[in-house]
Amino acid sequence: MQNSPDSVPVLTVDGPSGSGKGTIVQRVAQKLGWHMLDSGALYRLVAFGALKNGLSLQDEAAIADYAVHLDVEFRLQDMPAGAPNPQELQIMLEGKPVGPELRTEETGNAASIVAAMPEVREALLQRQRDFRQPPGLVADGRDMGTTVFPDAQVKVFLTASAEERARRRYKQLIDKGISANLAALLRDINERDERDSQRSVSPLKPAADAVIIDTSDLSIDQVVEQVLAICKDRF
Ligand code: C5P
């Protein structure tokens, strides 16, 4: 018999796109030495894989069926000496590595369409819970504290103004040498927020017992410190 999954500690970090969750969750998980769940990647994989297989995002039944059978593997790969991280996550979809195409705005928008489908959310629920493994899990998403891990010991909800989030995304893209348009990014963020917070199942909202941190005027390091301070009191 394995450890009861419910006894494994979980820190949930929810919030809208661009609130800085991804980087913060990675740093906090590293500091704690815990596993990490990037739940957005699962919704992105469903949307990306479905489109690749010629499915229409309007065809809810076909997308849900695809989500049930989603063939994905998260592999930690050792990186060569001198690389910024000793290990990096490689996502395998249907046996093939997925690259930066998973992180584009287009895939993010498609993910937010499939994420509004109740059957897709249901299909991904157990897969997400399976990430709860010793010594602990840091879970990044929109509904980690409300739906997926309602019994999590610590829940954090990160926010930032839409303008600040668009600016961060703009800078990220420009730094990567990708051209970007700030007004278009702001429009996309507002559309995605609207869809994520208005949907009927698991809308984006803080759990009643979440600690809310507005990151608009904080650096990544400051947010990481605050989150770790909250954990220190509770784990
Ligand atoms: O976090 P990320 O930008 O990768 O998420 C992509 C989309 O997946 C979000 O806009 C949201 O619609 C959806 N999502 C969700 N629930 C989660 C994680 C992501 O609905 N737990």
XYZ file of C-alpha atoms and ligand atoms in Angstrom:
256
model
C 0.000 0.000 0.000
C 1.396 3.412 -0.921
C 1.154 6.481 1.302
C -2.408 7.753 1.426
C -2.316 10.587 -1.123
C -4.471 12.762 1.130
C -1.747 12.836 3.768
C 0.770 14.342 1.327
C 1.007 18.123 1.797
C -0.162 20.381 -1.027
C 0.383 24.070 -1.665
C -2.016 25.419 -4.284
C -1.164 28.530 -6.280
C -4.037 29.850 -8.393
C -4.501 33.041 -10.346
C -5.006 34.527 -13.806
C -2.547 34.318 -16.719
C 0.472 36.525 -16.248
C 0.207 36.766 -12.479
C 3.697 35.223 -12.367
C 2.494 31.845 -11.138
C 4.678 29.691 -13.395
C 8.028 31.089 -12.262
C 6.958 31.419 -8.644
C 5.658 27.860 -8.433
C 8.890 26.538 -9.967
C 11.048 28.428 -7.471
C 8.912 27.508 -4.469
C 8.805 23.825 -5.500
C 12.591 23.832 -5.866
C 13.077 25.418 -2.443
C 10.735 22.934 -0.767
C 12.055 19.986 -2.819
C 8.482 19.110 -3.794
C 6.831 17.958 -7.013
C 5.093 20.445 -9.256
C 1.852 20.296 -11.202
C 1.436 22.719 -14.109
C -2.276 22.097 -14.652
C -2.463 24.702 -17.435
C -0.122 22.483 -19.456
C -2.747 19.716 -19.374
C -5.439 22.015 -20.801
C -2.924 23.311 -23.349
C -2.036 19.716 -24.316
C -5.695 18.808 -24.837
C -6.251 21.842 -27.079
C -2.958 21.494 -28.946
C -3.244 17.731 -29.447
C -6.906 17.895 -30.472
C -6.166 20.542 -33.118
C -3.171 18.543 -34.333
C -5.418 15.516 -34.721
C -7.822 17.546 -36.849
C -10.586 17.923 -34.236
C -12.700 21.056 -34.098
C -12.735 23.073 -30.871
C -16.509 23.322 -31.325
C -16.916 19.542 -31.148
C -17.253 19.152 -27.397
C -17.868 15.379 -27.428
C -14.775 14.688 -29.538
C -12.590 16.975 -27.406
C -13.822 15.343 -24.196
C -13.073 11.906 -25.634
C -9.605 13.104 -26.607
C -9.058 14.412 -23.048
C -10.081 11.063 -21.521
C -7.502 9.259 -23.670
C -4.839 11.987 -23.558
C -1.499 10.233 -24.017
C 0.975 12.401 -22.163
C 4.104 11.799 -20.124
C 6.054 14.321 -18.051
C 9.753 13.351 -17.992
C 12.501 15.002 -16.000
C 15.612 15.068 -18.152
C 19.180 15.655 -16.967
C 20.687 18.710 -18.622
C 24.343 19.016 -19.705
C 26.794 20.551 -17.209
C 26.618 24.357 -17.230
C 22.928 24.496 -18.239
C 20.844 26.975 -16.166
C 18.864 24.114 -14.572
C 20.319 20.676 -13.771
C 17.073 19.034 -14.908
C 14.294 20.163 -17.213
C 10.839 18.867 -17.812
C 10.183 17.259 -21.175
C 6.549 16.767 -22.099
C 5.835 13.827 -24.419
C 2.502 13.951 -26.268
C 1.611 10.750 -28.106
C 5.240 9.676 -27.738
C 6.727 12.842 -29.263
C 8.361 15.753 -27.448
C 6.333 18.974 -27.344
C 8.287 22.213 -27.601
C 7.602 25.933 -27.293
C 4.442 25.626 -29.437
C 2.644 24.633 -26.210
C 3.328 28.069 -24.707
C 2.085 30.316 -27.522
C -0.824 32.746 -27.064
C -2.764 30.755 -29.662
C -2.467 27.529 -27.669
C -3.316 29.417 -24.461
C -6.484 30.791 -26.009
C -7.458 27.375 -27.399
C -6.771 25.889 -23.936
C -9.152 28.357 -22.356
C -11.883 27.242 -24.802
C -11.508 23.527 -23.980
C -11.111 24.351 -20.276
C -14.672 25.698 -20.255
C -16.017 22.226 -21.191
C -17.226 20.375 -18.055
C -16.408 16.926 -19.461
C -12.843 17.967 -20.233
C -12.367 19.216 -16.664
C -13.831 15.982 -15.317
C -11.510 13.933 -17.549
C -8.433 15.718 -16.195
C -9.402 15.698 -12.516
C -7.883 12.375 -11.425
C -4.762 12.891 -13.544
C -4.133 16.093 -11.610
C -4.753 14.444 -8.234
C -2.262 11.702 -9.145
C 0.519 14.306 -8.935
C 0.060 14.376 -5.148
C 3.119 12.330 -4.234
C 5.521 12.501 -1.272
C 7.218 14.614 -0.083
C 4.699 17.220 -1.290
C 3.153 19.016 -4.254
C 3.000 22.615 -5.424
C 0.032 22.876 -7.803
C -0.333 25.742 -10.269
C -3.652 26.584 -11.934
C -7.024 28.264 -11.686
C -8.994 25.813 -9.549
C -6.330 23.979 -7.576
C -7.545 25.309 -4.213
C -11.263 25.229 -5.024
C -11.834 21.967 -6.942
C -8.784 19.778 -7.437
C -7.219 19.973 -3.949
C -9.904 21.532 -1.725
C -8.154 19.990 1.311
C -4.759 21.583 0.517
C -2.943 22.746 3.646
C -1.919 26.090 2.117
C -3.709 28.015 -0.648
C -2.361 31.101 -2.340
C -4.102 33.225 -4.974
C -1.884 35.539 -7.015
C -3.343 38.559 -8.786
C -1.967 41.495 -10.763
C -3.684 44.167 -12.821
C -4.447 43.199 -16.438
C -2.164 46.032 -17.624
C 0.755 44.772 -15.553
C 0.204 41.213 -16.755
C 0.126 42.368 -20.400
C 3.364 44.333 -19.826
C 5.066 41.254 -18.335
C 3.985 39.084 -21.238
C 5.139 41.742 -23.714
C 8.568 41.876 -22.093
C 8.833 38.066 -22.049
C 8.099 37.871 -25.775
C 10.419 40.749 -26.725
C 13.204 39.212 -24.607
C 12.772 35.999 -26.593
C 13.055 37.973 -29.841
C 9.361 37.477 -30.675
C 7.546 40.595 -31.909
C 4.505 41.542 -29.844
C 1.764 44.141 -29.623
C 0.904 45.390 -26.137
C -2.674 46.403 -26.969
C -3.393 42.996 -28.557
C -1.901 41.208 -25.543
C -4.059 43.242 -23.170
C -7.136 42.415 -25.233
C -6.275 38.677 -25.172
C -5.694 38.750 -21.414
C -9.031 40.459 -20.808
C -10.825 37.953 -23.056
C -9.167 34.998 -21.360
C -9.913 36.387 -17.855
C -13.539 36.867 -18.841
C -13.851 33.311 -20.183
C -11.971 31.778 -17.207
C -13.973 33.633 -14.562
C -17.413 33.394 -16.168
C -17.487 29.690 -17.019
C -19.971 27.546 -15.141
C -17.531 24.865 -13.930
C -14.554 25.704 -11.713
C -14.410 29.406 -12.568
C -11.269 31.326 -11.703
C -11.812 32.566 -8.151
C -9.883 32.410 -4.897
C -10.789 29.632 -2.480
C -12.465 31.025 0.656
C -9.375 30.053 2.684
C -6.755 31.323 0.176
C -4.197 34.009 0.986
C -4.439 36.640 -1.775
C -1.222 38.321 -2.938
C -1.329 41.226 -5.396
C 1.937 40.921 -7.302
C 1.560 44.108 -9.429
C 4.274 45.982 -7.512
C 6.303 43.031 -6.263
C 9.362 41.327 -7.750
C 9.396 37.567 -8.300
C 11.816 37.207 -5.360
C 9.486 39.139 -3.076
C 6.515 36.949 -3.991
C 8.552 33.751 -3.535
C 9.610 35.005 -0.090
C 6.017 35.779 0.888
C 4.776 32.369 -0.247
C 7.590 30.570 1.583
C 6.848 32.606 4.716
C 3.200 31.499 4.585
C 4.324 27.853 4.150
C 6.759 28.082 7.050
C 3.914 28.851 9.419
C 1.813 25.931 8.226
C 3.958 22.974 7.156
O -1.888 28.631 -16.965
P -1.992 28.548 -18.458
O -1.930 29.865 -19.156
O -1.021 27.561 -19.043
O -3.443 27.941 -18.727
C -4.008 27.907 -20.003
C -5.531 27.925 -19.868
O -5.953 26.691 -19.276
C -6.086 29.017 -18.963
O -6.379 30.214 -19.640
C -7.361 28.393 -18.425
O -8.425 28.602 -19.304
C -7.068 26.919 -18.441
N -6.811 26.383 -17.107
C -7.893 26.053 -16.323
N -7.711 25.479 -15.101
C -6.478 25.258 -14.646
C -5.345 25.621 -15.416
C -5.549 26.200 -16.648
O -9.029 26.270 -16.712
N -6.329 24.669 -13.471
